Short mmCIF file of C-alpha atoms in Angstrom, two decimals:
data_model
loop_
_atom_site.label_atom_id
_atom_site.label_comp_id
_atom_site.label_asym_id
_atom_site.label_seq_id
_atom_site.Cartn_x
_atom_site.Cartn_y
_atom_site.Cartn_z
CA UNK A 1 110.79 -239.96 30.66
CA UNK A 2 111.75 -241.76 34.12
CA UNK A 3 109.40 -243.27 36.45
CA UNK A 4 109.58 -240.19 39.11
CA UNK A 5 109.25 -237.57 36.37
CA UNK A 6 105.98 -239.34 34.85
CA UNK A 7 104.34 -239.32 38.19
CA UNK A 8 105.53 -235.78 38.84
CA UNK A 9 103.75 -234.63 35.61
CA UNK A 10 100.85 -236.87 36.28
CA UNK A 11 100.39 -235.25 39.68
CA UNK A 12 100.74 -231.74 38.25
CA UNK A 13 97.99 -233.01 35.49
CA UNK A 14 95.42 -234.39 38.14
CA UNK A 15 96.05 -230.81 40.28
CA UNK A 16 95.49 -228.85 37.36
CA UNK A 17 92.18 -230.30 35.70
CA UNK A 18 89.73 -229.18 38.35
CA UNK A 19 91.22 -225.77 38.62
CA UNK A 20 90.85 -225.02 34.73
CA UNK A 21 88.29 -222.19 34.31
CA UNK A 22 86.57 -221.66 31.13
CA UNK A 23 86.55 -218.15 29.45
CA UNK A 24 83.36 -216.65 28.32
CA UNK A 25 83.34 -216.45 24.50
CA UNK A 26 82.12 -213.54 22.68
CA UNK A 27 79.29 -215.69 21.30
CA UNK A 28 78.27 -219.31 20.92
CA UNK A 29 78.15 -221.47 17.75
CA UNK A 30 75.24 -220.56 15.17
CA UNK A 31 74.06 -223.12 12.75
CA UNK A 32 74.85 -220.62 10.10
CA UNK A 33 78.49 -220.61 11.43
CA UNK A 34 78.73 -224.21 12.02
CA UNK A 35 77.33 -224.78 8.25
CA UNK A 36 79.85 -222.32 6.78
CA UNK A 37 82.89 -224.39 8.49
CA UNK A 38 81.40 -227.58 7.61
CA UNK A 39 81.08 -226.43 3.66
CA UNK A 40 84.28 -224.84 3.73
CA UNK A 41 86.16 -227.80 5.18
CA UNK A 42 84.38 -230.14 2.56
CA UNK A 43 85.41 -227.63 -0.08
CA UNK A 44 88.84 -227.25 1.15
CA UNK A 45 89.43 -231.40 1.49
CA UNK A 46 86.94 -232.21 -1.41
CA UNK A 47 85.45 -235.00 1.38
CA UNK A 48 83.00 -237.37 0.14
CA UNK A 49 80.82 -237.35 2.92
CA UNK A 50 80.52 -236.04 6.55
CA UNK A 51 78.19 -235.80 9.45
CA UNK A 52 78.35 -233.09 12.04
CA UNK A 53 76.28 -232.42 15.52
CA UNK A 54 76.92 -229.84 18.05
CA UNK A 55 75.74 -229.79 21.61
CA UNK A 56 75.82 -226.30 23.33
CA UNK A 57 74.43 -225.91 26.90
CA UNK A 58 73.20 -229.48 27.05
CA UNK A 59 71.01 -229.10 23.84
CA UNK A 60 71.82 -230.36 20.33
CA UNK A 61 71.74 -227.09 18.38
CA UNK A 62 73.08 -228.71 15.07
CA UNK A 63 72.98 -232.26 13.51
CA UNK A 64 73.45 -232.67 9.71
CA UNK A 65 74.89 -235.06 7.10
CA UNK A 66 76.97 -233.69 4.07
CA UNK A 67 77.79 -235.61 0.79
CA UNK A 68 77.39 -239.29 -0.16
CA UNK A 69 77.93 -242.65 1.58
CA UNK A 70 79.80 -243.61 -1.58
CA UNK A 71 81.12 -241.13 -4.01
CA UNK A 72 78.79 -240.86 -7.04
CA UNK A 73 76.08 -243.15 -5.88
CA UNK A 74 73.49 -240.39 -4.85
CA UNK A 75 72.99 -241.92 -1.55
CA UNK A 76 73.33 -239.11 0.91
CA UNK A 77 74.77 -239.12 4.43
CA UNK A 78 72.11 -238.26 7.03
CA UNK A 79 72.26 -238.42 10.95
CA UNK A 80 71.31 -241.67 10.68
CA UNK A 81 74.27 -242.97 8.42
CA UNK A 82 76.54 -245.39 10.02
CA UNK A 83 80.12 -244.72 10.43
CA UNK A 84 83.05 -246.43 11.52
CA UNK A 85 84.31 -244.55 15.15
CA UNK A 86 87.47 -246.35 15.02
CA UNK A 87 89.15 -245.61 18.51
CA UNK A 88 86.15 -243.74 19.87
CA UNK A 89 85.25 -247.21 20.55
CA UNK A 90 88.01 -247.23 23.23
CA UNK A 91 85.74 -245.13 25.44
CA UNK A 92 82.93 -247.30 25.15
CA UNK A 93 85.15 -250.40 26.04
CA UNK A 94 86.01 -248.50 29.12
CA UNK A 95 82.81 -247.52 29.79
CA UNK A 96 81.63 -251.50 29.69
CA UNK A 97 84.56 -252.25 32.27
CA UNK A 98 83.09 -249.19 34.48
CA UNK A 99 79.83 -250.79 34.49
CA UNK A 100 81.08 -254.23 35.46
CA UNK A 101 83.15 -252.47 38.32
CA UNK A 102 79.97 -250.75 39.34
CA UNK A 103 78.36 -254.27 39.54
CA UNK A 104 80.79 -255.61 41.69
CA UNK A 105 82.26 -257.89 39.10
CA UNK A 106 85.54 -256.66 39.05
CA UNK A 107 87.87 -254.19 40.26
CA UNK A 108 90.03 -251.55 38.52
CA UNK A 109 93.18 -252.56 40.57
CA UNK A 110 92.55 -256.28 39.88
CA UNK A 111 95.58 -258.07 38.15
CA UNK A 112 94.67 -258.94 34.35
CA UNK A 113 95.72 -262.59 35.19
CA UNK A 114 93.11 -263.00 37.73
CA UNK A 115 90.41 -262.74 34.93
CA UNK A 116 92.69 -264.11 31.75
CA UNK A 117 94.96 -266.32 33.58
CA UNK A 118 97.04 -266.85 30.14
CA UNK A 119 97.78 -263.31 29.81
CA UNK A 120 101.57 -262.66 29.73
CA UNK A 121 103.84 -259.55 28.96
CA UNK A 122 107.38 -259.94 27.64
CA UNK A 123 108.42 -259.25 31.43
CA UNK A 124 107.09 -261.71 33.91
CA UNK A 125 107.01 -258.94 36.80
CA UNK A 126 104.98 -256.82 34.57
CA UNK A 127 102.81 -259.71 34.02
CA UNK A 128 102.11 -260.32 37.56
CA UNK A 129 101.43 -256.64 38.37
CA UNK A 130 99.58 -255.25 35.41
CA UNK A 131 96.11 -254.30 36.35
CA UNK A 132 92.81 -253.89 34.44
CA UNK A 133 93.56 -250.21 34.70
CA UNK A 134 96.80 -250.40 33.22
CA UNK A 135 95.24 -251.94 30.10
CA UNK A 136 93.57 -248.76 28.97
CA UNK A 137 96.08 -245.98 29.43
CA UNK A 138 98.88 -246.73 27.29
CA UNK A 139 101.57 -246.87 29.91
CA UNK A 140 102.56 -250.72 29.42
CA UNK A 141 105.95 -250.28 27.83
CA UNK A 142 104.99 -251.66 24.47
CA UNK A 143 106.15 -249.87 21.40
CA UNK A 144 103.54 -247.27 19.94
CA UNK A 145 101.35 -249.32 17.76
CA UNK A 146 102.93 -252.75 18.87
CA UNK A 147 101.61 -255.78 17.42
CA UNK A 148 98.98 -253.80 15.39
CA UNK A 149 99.76 -256.17 12.52
CA UNK A 150 97.55 -258.89 14.20
CA UNK A 151 94.46 -256.39 13.99
CA UNK A 152 94.97 -254.66 10.43
CA UNK A 153 94.56 -255.01 7.52
CA UNK A 154 91.33 -256.39 7.80
CA UNK A 155 89.98 -259.17 7.29
CA UNK A 156 92.71 -261.52 8.54
CA UNK A 157 92.80 -264.99 10.74
CA UNK A 158 94.38 -263.65 14.06
CA UNK A 159 92.10 -264.13 16.96
CA UNK A 160 91.67 -262.31 20.42
CA UNK A 161 93.29 -265.35 21.99
CA UNK A 162 96.28 -265.12 19.56
CA UNK A 163 96.89 -261.66 20.71
CA UNK A 164 96.78 -262.56 24.23
CA UNK A 165 99.58 -265.33 23.69
CA UNK A 166 101.37 -263.02 21.34
CA UNK A 167 102.14 -260.14 23.84
CA UNK A 168 104.86 -261.88 25.78
CA UNK A 169 106.96 -261.82 22.36
CA UNK A 170 106.87 -258.25 21.87
CA UNK A 171 109.80 -256.48 23.42
CA UNK A 172 109.20 -253.29 25.49
CA UNK A 173 110.12 -249.85 24.28
CA UNK A 174 110.25 -248.12 27.83
CA UNK A 175 109.74 -249.12 31.43
CA UNK A 176 106.42 -250.34 32.61
CA UNK A 177 104.38 -247.14 33.78
CA UNK A 178 107.22 -244.91 32.84
CA UNK A 179 105.81 -243.22 29.84
CA UNK A 180 103.26 -242.94 27.08
CA UNK A 181 102.98 -244.89 23.84
CA UNK A 182 99.72 -245.48 22.26
CA UNK A 183 98.45 -249.05 21.86
CA UNK A 184 95.60 -250.85 20.62
CA UNK A 185 96.36 -254.57 21.51
CA UNK A 186 95.71 -254.05 25.38
CA UNK A 187 92.19 -252.71 24.63
CA UNK A 188 91.55 -256.24 23.09
CA UNK A 189 92.75 -257.65 26.38
CA UNK A 190 90.45 -255.38 28.08
CA UNK A 191 87.53 -256.67 26.22
CA UNK A 192 88.83 -260.07 27.21
CA UNK A 193 88.69 -259.07 30.71
CA UNK A 194 85.31 -257.76 30.34
CA UNK A 195 84.27 -261.07 28.61
CA UNK A 196 85.28 -262.99 31.50
CA UNK A 197 84.19 -260.74 34.34
CA UNK A 198 80.96 -260.03 32.50
CA UNK A 199 79.98 -263.79 31.54
CA UNK A 200 79.42 -262.98 27.77
CA UNK A 201 81.17 -262.17 24.56
CA UNK A 202 82.66 -258.72 24.26
CA UNK A 203 80.10 -257.78 21.59
CA UNK A 204 77.31 -259.28 23.53
CA UNK A 205 78.45 -257.22 26.79
CA UNK A 206 78.65 -253.93 24.56
CA UNK A 207 74.94 -254.52 23.48
CA UNK A 208 73.87 -255.49 26.90
CA UNK A 209 75.74 -252.87 28.78
CA UNK A 210 75.94 -250.02 26.53
CA UNK A 211 73.49 -250.10 23.52
CA UNK A 212 70.52 -250.92 25.02
CA UNK A 213 70.25 -248.98 28.03
CA UNK A 214 71.33 -245.64 26.73
CA UNK A 215 69.36 -246.44 23.32
CA UNK A 216 71.97 -246.39 21.12
CA UNK A 217 69.87 -248.21 18.68
CA UNK A 218 71.89 -247.49 15.55
CA UNK A 219 74.99 -248.72 17.03
CA UNK A 220 76.81 -251.86 15.67
CA UNK A 221 79.33 -254.12 17.00
CA UNK A 222 79.97 -257.67 15.94
CA UNK A 223 78.55 -259.28 12.66
CA UNK A 224 75.65 -257.67 10.96
CA UNK A 225 73.74 -257.66 7.51
CA UNK A 226 74.66 -254.62 5.78
CA UNK A 227 70.92 -254.55 4.32
CA UNK A 228 69.73 -254.37 8.01
CA UNK A 229 71.88 -251.34 8.71
CA UNK A 230 70.34 -249.05 6.61
CA UNK A 231 72.56 -246.10 5.46
CA UNK A 232 76.43 -246.96 5.95
CA UNK A 233 79.35 -245.00 4.76
CA UNK A 234 82.02 -246.79 3.00
CA UNK A 235 85.78 -245.48 3.27
CA UNK A 236 87.33 -243.66 0.43
CA UNK A 237 90.96 -242.81 -0.59
CA UNK A 238 91.84 -239.69 -2.88
CA UNK A 239 93.59 -240.51 -6.02
CA UNK A 240 93.84 -238.54 -9.22
CA UNK A 241 91.84 -235.79 -7.95
CA UNK A 242 88.76 -238.37 -7.24
CA UNK A 243 87.21 -239.98 -4.24
CA UNK A 244 87.47 -243.57 -4.85
CA UNK A 245 85.86 -246.07 -2.35
CA UNK A 246 88.13 -248.59 -0.71
CA UNK A 247 87.89 -251.40 1.71
CA UNK A 248 84.05 -251.60 0.72
CA UNK A 249 81.89 -253.78 3.09
CA UNK A 250 80.30 -256.96 1.61
CA UNK A 251 76.71 -258.14 2.22
CA UNK A 252 77.67 -259.49 5.63
CA UNK A 253 80.12 -257.33 7.71
CA UNK A 254 81.79 -259.78 9.85
CA UNK A 255 83.10 -259.39 13.68
CA UNK A 256 86.21 -258.53 14.08
CA UNK A 257 88.93 -258.92 16.51
CA UNK A 258 89.86 -255.26 16.98
CA UNK A 259 86.62 -254.34 17.92
CA UNK A 260 87.40 -253.12 21.91
CA UNK A 261 89.79 -251.10 20.37
CA UNK A 262 88.62 -249.71 17.48
CA UNK A 263 85.58 -251.52 15.67
CA UNK A 264 82.30 -250.23 16.81
CA UNK A 265 80.23 -248.12 14.14
CA UNK A 266 77.57 -245.74 15.26
CA UNK A 267 75.30 -243.04 13.65
CA UNK A 268 75.54 -239.18 14.36
CA UNK A 269 72.40 -239.44 16.27
CA UNK A 270 73.76 -242.29 18.32
CA UNK A 271 76.93 -240.58 19.08
CA UNK A 272 75.07 -237.14 20.27
CA UNK A 273 73.38 -239.59 22.73
CA UNK A 274 76.62 -240.68 23.77
CA UNK A 275 78.16 -237.24 24.08
CA UNK A 276 75.22 -235.73 26.17
CA UNK A 277 75.49 -238.93 28.52
CA UNK A 278 78.78 -237.25 29.70
CA UNK A 279 77.83 -233.73 29.40
CA UNK A 280 74.28 -233.75 30.77
CA UNK A 281 73.45 -237.20 32.25
CA UNK A 282 69.52 -237.73 32.94
CA UNK A 283 68.24 -239.81 35.37
CA UNK A 284 68.32 -242.94 33.54
CA UNK A 285 72.06 -242.34 32.27
CA UNK A 286 73.00 -241.71 35.92
CA UNK A 287 71.67 -245.27 36.92
CA UNK A 288 73.53 -246.56 34.21
CA UNK A 289 76.75 -245.09 35.29
CA UNK A 290 76.90 -243.29 38.68
CA UNK A 291 79.21 -240.38 39.81
CA UNK A 292 81.97 -242.56 41.05
CA UNK A 293 82.62 -244.45 37.99
CA UNK A 294 82.06 -241.32 35.73
CA UNK A 295 84.91 -239.53 37.98
CA UNK A 296 87.19 -242.83 37.43
CA UNK A 297 86.61 -242.90 33.63
CA UNK A 298 87.75 -238.74 33.50
CA UNK A 299 90.67 -238.97 35.81
CA UNK A 300 94.12 -238.50 34.34
CA UNK A 301 96.33 -241.37 34.52
CA UNK A 302 99.19 -240.93 31.88
CA UNK A 303 100.89 -237.59 30.95
CA UNK A 304 101.00 -237.11 27.05
CA UNK A 305 103.40 -234.99 25.13
CA UNK A 306 101.96 -231.71 24.04
CA UNK A 307 102.60 -230.84 20.34
CA UNK A 308 103.68 -227.24 19.29
CA UNK A 309 100.74 -226.83 17.17
CA UNK A 310 98.50 -227.87 20.21
CA UNK A 311 100.46 -225.31 22.34
CA UNK A 312 100.27 -222.72 19.39
CA UNK A 313 96.57 -223.15 18.72
CA UNK A 314 94.90 -224.04 22.06
CA UNK A 315 97.50 -222.54 24.51
CA UNK A 316 97.46 -226.10 26.10
CA UNK A 317 99.42 -226.73 29.31
CA UNK A 318 98.60 -230.02 30.46
CA UNK A 319 97.56 -233.41 28.37
CA UNK A 320 96.73 -236.59 29.63
CA UNK A 321 94.90 -239.87 29.05
CA UNK A 322 92.20 -241.23 30.87
CA UNK A 323 89.95 -244.26 30.45
CA UNK A 324 89.62 -244.27 26.54
CA UNK A 325 89.39 -240.25 26.70
CA UNK A 326 92.10 -237.70 26.37
CA UNK A 327 92.05 -234.52 28.93
CA UNK A 328 93.46 -231.05 28.06
CA UNK A 329 93.10 -227.46 28.63
CA UNK A 330 92.41 -225.41 25.49
CA UNK A 331 92.05 -221.51 25.77
CA UNK A 332 91.47 -222.04 29.46
CA UNK A 333 88.79 -224.41 29.09
CA UNK A 334 88.86 -228.22 30.47
CA UNK A 335 88.39 -230.52 27.58
CA UNK A 336 87.55 -234.30 27.11
CA UNK A 337 88.11 -235.79 23.89
CA UNK A 338 89.35 -238.54 21.46
CA UNK A 339 89.68 -239.27 17.96
CA UNK A 340 89.48 -242.10 15.61
CA UNK A 341 91.22 -243.25 12.54
CA UNK A 342 90.96 -246.13 10.35
CA UNK A 343 91.78 -246.17 6.32
CA UNK A 344 89.40 -243.87 4.92
CA UNK A 345 87.32 -243.06 8.02
CA UNK A 346 88.01 -240.38 10.72
CA UNK A 347 86.28 -239.28 13.52
CA UNK A 348 86.24 -236.90 16.68
CA UNK A 349 84.38 -236.43 19.81
CA UNK A 350 85.21 -233.16 21.73
CA UNK A 351 83.44 -232.13 25.20
CA UNK A 352 83.83 -229.10 27.14
CA UNK A 353 82.26 -230.16 30.53
CA UNK A 354 82.14 -226.78 32.01
CA UNK A 355 80.13 -225.59 29.13
CA UNK A 356 77.86 -228.51 28.93
CA UNK A 357 78.71 -228.35 25.24
CA UNK A 358 80.85 -230.46 22.52
CA UNK A 359 80.64 -231.77 18.99
CA UNK A 360 80.92 -235.00 16.81
CA UNK A 361 82.34 -234.90 13.48
CA UNK A 362 82.52 -238.22 11.25
CA UNK A 363 83.82 -238.46 7.76
CA UNK A 364 84.26 -241.10 5.15
CA UNK A 365 87.20 -239.56 3.23
CA UNK A 366 91.02 -238.94 3.53
CA UNK A 367 90.22 -236.75 6.21
CA UNK A 368 93.22 -236.41 8.66
CA UNK A 369 93.58 -232.91 8.12
CA UNK A 370 89.94 -231.99 7.68
CA UNK A 371 89.34 -233.42 11.00
CA UNK A 372 92.26 -231.28 12.58
CA UNK A 373 90.93 -227.97 10.98
CA UNK A 374 87.28 -228.22 11.46
CA UNK A 375 87.78 -229.89 15.10
CA UNK A 376 89.41 -226.57 16.05
CA UNK A 377 87.40 -224.24 14.10
CA UNK A 378 84.33 -226.00 16.09
CA UNK A 379 86.45 -226.04 19.41
CA UNK A 380 87.09 -222.12 19.06
CA UNK A 381 83.53 -221.29 18.81
CA UNK A 382 83.15 -222.53 22.54
CA UNK A 383 86.84 -221.62 23.86
CA UNK A 384 88.01 -218.43 22.32
CA UNK A 385 85.87 -217.43 19.01
CA UNK A 386 88.04 -214.04 18.80
CA UNK A 387 91.30 -216.16 18.23
CA UNK A 388 90.03 -218.40 15.60
CA UNK A 389 91.68 -218.39 12.37
CA UNK A 390 88.95 -220.03 10.36
CA UNK A 391 88.63 -223.10 8.09
CA UNK A 392 91.30 -221.19 5.52
CA UNK A 393 93.64 -220.13 8.18
CA UNK A 394 94.23 -223.42 9.91
CA UNK A 395 94.47 -225.28 6.41
CA UNK A 396 97.01 -222.83 5.12
CA UNK A 397 98.99 -223.07 8.36
CA UNK A 398 99.06 -226.89 8.26
CA UNK A 399 100.35 -226.45 4.63
CA UNK A 400 103.28 -224.77 5.42
CA UNK A 401 105.89 -225.41 7.95
CA UNK A 402 105.64 -223.94 11.62
CA UNK A 403 107.50 -220.83 11.78
CA UNK A 404 108.04 -221.07 15.38
CA UNK A 405 110.02 -224.32 15.31
CA UNK A 406 112.95 -225.21 13.16
CA UNK A 407 112.56 -226.98 10.13
CA UNK A 408 112.53 -230.50 10.14
CA UNK A 409 114.54 -231.94 7.19
CA UNK A 410 113.15 -235.27 6.27
CA UNK A 411 114.85 -237.61 4.28
CA UNK A 412 113.94 -238.07 0.66
CA UNK A 413 111.96 -241.26 0.04
CA UNK A 414 113.33 -243.39 -2.78
CA UNK A 415 111.36 -243.64 -5.85
CA UNK A 416 109.79 -247.31 -5.93
CA UNK A 417 108.99 -247.04 -9.52
CA UNK A 418 112.78 -247.57 -9.81
CA UNK A 419 112.89 -251.18 -8.24
CA UNK A 420 114.09 -253.81 -10.13
CA UNK A 421 112.23 -257.53 -10.04
CA UNK A 422 114.38 -259.91 -8.45
CA UNK A 423 114.12 -264.04 -9.35
CA UNK A 424 114.19 -266.77 -7.49
CA UNK A 425 117.68 -267.71 -8.22
CA UNK A 426 118.85 -264.53 -6.95
CA UNK A 427 117.03 -264.84 -3.50
CA UNK A 428 117.64 -268.96 -3.44
CA UNK A 429 119.60 -268.54 0.06
CA UNK A 430 116.50 -266.99 1.54
CA UNK A 431 113.65 -268.66 -0.14
CA UNK A 432 111.50 -270.72 2.48
CA UNK A 433 108.83 -270.39 5.30
CA UNK A 434 109.72 -267.64 8.16
CA UNK A 435 108.27 -267.32 11.41
CA UNK A 436 107.81 -264.53 13.95
CA UNK A 437 106.65 -265.48 17.47
CA UNK A 438 103.66 -263.50 17.59
CA UNK A 439 103.08 -262.77 13.72
CA UNK A 440 103.28 -266.52 12.78
CA UNK A 441 104.49 -267.86 9.24
CA UNK A 442 105.21 -265.98 6.05
CA UNK A 443 106.90 -267.70 2.96
CA UNK A 444 109.16 -266.10 0.60
CA UNK A 445 108.88 -268.11 -2.49
CA UNK A 446 108.92 -268.34 -6.49
CA UNK A 447 105.64 -266.97 -7.92
CA UNK A 448 105.70 -266.80 -11.66
CA UNK A 449 109.09 -265.26 -12.62
CA UNK A 450 109.67 -263.52 -9.25
CA UNK A 451 109.50 -264.10 -5.65
CA UNK A 452 106.33 -263.13 -3.52
CA UNK A 453 106.09 -262.53 0.44
CA UNK A 454 102.95 -263.91 1.83
CA UNK A 455 101.36 -264.10 5.24
CA UNK A 456 99.69 -267.26 6.32
CA UNK A 457 97.36 -265.37 9.00
CA UNK A 458 96.97 -261.91 7.28
CA UNK A 459 95.64 -262.60 3.70
CA UNK A 460 95.81 -259.32 2.42
CA UNK A 461 99.55 -259.17 3.03
CA UNK A 462 101.38 -260.35 0.25
CA UNK A 463 103.45 -258.89 -2.58
CA UNK A 464 106.38 -259.27 -5.02
CA UNK A 465 109.76 -258.42 -3.90
CA UNK A 466 112.12 -256.22 -5.82
CA UNK A 467 115.58 -254.79 -5.25
CA UNK A 468 116.28 -250.89 -4.94
CA UNK A 469 119.20 -248.94 -3.75
CA UNK A 470 121.03 -252.20 -2.75
CA UNK A 471 118.15 -253.35 -0.54
CA UNK A 472 115.19 -255.56 -1.15
CA UNK A 473 111.93 -253.90 -1.04
CA UNK A 474 108.49 -255.45 -0.45
CA UNK A 475 105.44 -253.94 -2.42
CA UNK A 476 102.22 -254.62 -1.30
CA UNK A 477 99.66 -255.96 -3.86
CA UNK A 478 96.68 -254.98 -1.86
CA UNK A 479 96.30 -251.05 -1.40
CA UNK A 480 94.39 -252.33 2.12
CA UNK A 481 98.07 -252.61 3.09
CA UNK A 482 99.40 -249.00 3.88
CA UNK A 483 103.29 -249.07 3.97
CA UNK A 484 105.73 -250.88 1.88
CA UNK A 485 108.64 -252.50 3.37
CA UNK A 486 112.37 -253.09 3.13
CA UNK A 487 113.50 -256.54 3.82
CA UNK A 488 116.75 -257.38 5.41
CA UNK A 489 118.03 -260.90 5.16
CA UNK A 490 121.01 -262.15 7.32
CA UNK A 491 122.75 -265.07 9.08
CA UNK A 492 123.66 -268.60 7.35
CA UNK A 493 122.08 -271.98 7.91
CA UNK A 494 119.81 -272.57 10.78
CA UNK A 495 120.67 -269.01 12.17
CA UNK A 496 119.26 -267.24 9.41
CA UNK A 497 117.14 -264.28 9.93
CA UNK A 498 114.53 -261.48 8.69
CA UNK A 499 113.88 -258.26 9.61
CA UNK A 500 111.43 -255.74 8.15
CA UNK A 501 111.45 -251.80 8.31
CA UNK A 502 108.88 -249.44 6.78
CA UNK A 503 109.95 -247.68 3.66
CA UNK A 504 108.99 -244.48 5.02
CA UNK A 505 110.46 -244.10 8.49
CA UNK A 506 107.32 -241.64 9.58
CA UNK A 507 104.57 -243.88 8.09
CA UNK A 508 101.51 -245.05 10.11
CA UNK A 509 102.69 -246.75 13.56
CA UNK A 510 100.34 -249.63 12.90
CA UNK A 511 102.65 -251.14 10.46
CA UNK A 512 104.83 -252.07 13.08
CA UNK A 513 107.26 -254.28 10.74
CA UNK A 514 110.22 -253.22 13.20
CA UNK A 515 108.88 -255.41 15.96
CA UNK A 516 108.90 -258.37 13.59
CA UNK A 517 111.99 -261.06 13.88
CA UNK A 518 111.76 -263.86 11.54
CA UNK A 519 113.61 -266.85 11.76
CA UNK A 520 113.82 -269.40 8.69
CA UNK A 521 111.92 -272.74 9.93
CA UNK A 522 111.30 -274.57 6.20
CA UNK A 523 111.44 -274.39 2.60
CA UNK A 524 108.67 -273.72 -0.23
CA UNK A 525 107.31 -277.37 -0.31
#
């Protein structure tokens, strides 16, 4: 999309948003209908636990937990169970910045370098012209998920300063302010801007400017003791027909670099307060953030592509990113929403402002499709109940190719079980220490009777190298690393290079191996 077309679409989105008229449904959500939908979703997708809350006409009409915080533990999920809200954290980070703008400590159009002088993008012109606003709206030119390997898997040794320094080495995928590609790193930079302007760490600012004034007493950011947090949901993966806990918290939950992009945890009770603050703010909440900055938060900034599924399910005509929120029309109603995704944790907050209604759902299972299905069923209760396909209908549709689009033929993935181990003698030309300018050093060195790839700054990223279909394949040892990778060595002598690519081209975009460009800088000694 070129620059002019992007701005034309954005102008249409801005113009269209206030004109959307909500359609009167035949009936609103009832506790029985909500409960039936949740139970059907849990049964269909075998979720270990979920918490769901619904607001109708400004009042909480439903709030309940289902299942367990850890499968088989007997520890039940309640409205006070702490969940990772993942990228729903982005709206909170944006709100902290809005508070600082309201206090006169920064402006949305401030250059980022005014507050973080060491900030730099790949293009010096972009560095000089990128504003605080640009950090929040996914139009920077960074590739989708660019640099996310500095954030995940956790824990790792990258710092927020590493991210600020590393950005200039990530090549853009498109022109500045000329398109949309979701990123996380610039939200981390936004956290650094907030810290510089607010005179405190990002974590302290979130507590001071958000949790305390809004009474979000159960939310957590930064380091905390697990025993002090009460009920805490743990993520799960689905294997062999069972829910297995994964990436479980230790006794002390550490502060994480990714917090501004996706590292906040909250209970359902807190998230319903957060949602109500946007739908029906009381006097205290309006004093916390006034009309001017609330309008800025919900102003369409970057046009987003509309999927055929969204068009089919919701008859969506416009879709745009704001400050930590997504704006869209659904069945003629204006919606404001976001989702959150981390391994084994999925969340959604959906608001229908003209109805003063909305809902929050959070699950600790492998819940991508469950979130889509339950979210759609709950949304239809407000926008077009007569059009709802129900849990079974939407789930069945996701299980089969769309009848309205041509089938997409995806290449068959190779069977990694057929890979053959490689020896150090086979890879002798490529053994050594390799360096990428933003990811840092990795070692490709002998380990036992094979060869291991190991990152120095991301300790979970290590695995043995094998050979498959004439290419070198890296299979990770730790399940916390989502996507196996091809390794492509090339060059000679001092010009030797190493590039990587996901085994599954459609895999998680945060496994951005394609953005890495290693050169050999030393041996294995």
